[in-house]
Amino acid sequence: MTVLSPQGTVYEGRILSVVFPGAAGSFAVLPSHAPIIAALKSGAVTYCTEPGRQQAVSVRSGFVEVNNNRLTVCVEENNVAEQHEKKS
């Protein structure tokens, strides 16, 4: 997954799953997800980098494209530099 903002790359790396604050409601993306382009609203993009480890990036708006197991997320930042990590 690659998360981009006007200020630069916020995150780039492998993930196991991600939950987005979609404009039409939150949704999850797992491996082999069907291609999709979706608008994002204000909220947290929460992603799992390894079992039991989640991180979140707060965003104001943006969009996500999923294609061939690649996720590209373009966001307007809202404290994007502030990443929260929590272990489950």
Phi, psi and omega in degrees: 000139175237125177248120182243143173230170177302336180275348179137193181284125180270318179208141173214123180167180180279146176223160176265326179197163179209145176240128182250147172275080184292151179299331179259012181125155182292151179209154181253152175233127178242170178307146179066025177295147177297151177302140181202149168233127184220146175279147178248150174247179180299135179160201182247133169269113184250124183228150182253119182266338176199161183307128178081003181235115180243147174230155181223143176236127179278128181232156178267318179192176178154201176209161179231142173237129175244125180202124178053048179062022174243131178247126173239126183238123176248123186230151166268125190285153174211084186063039181299326181296341181271102178255135180250136179241135176221141178259136180269000000 
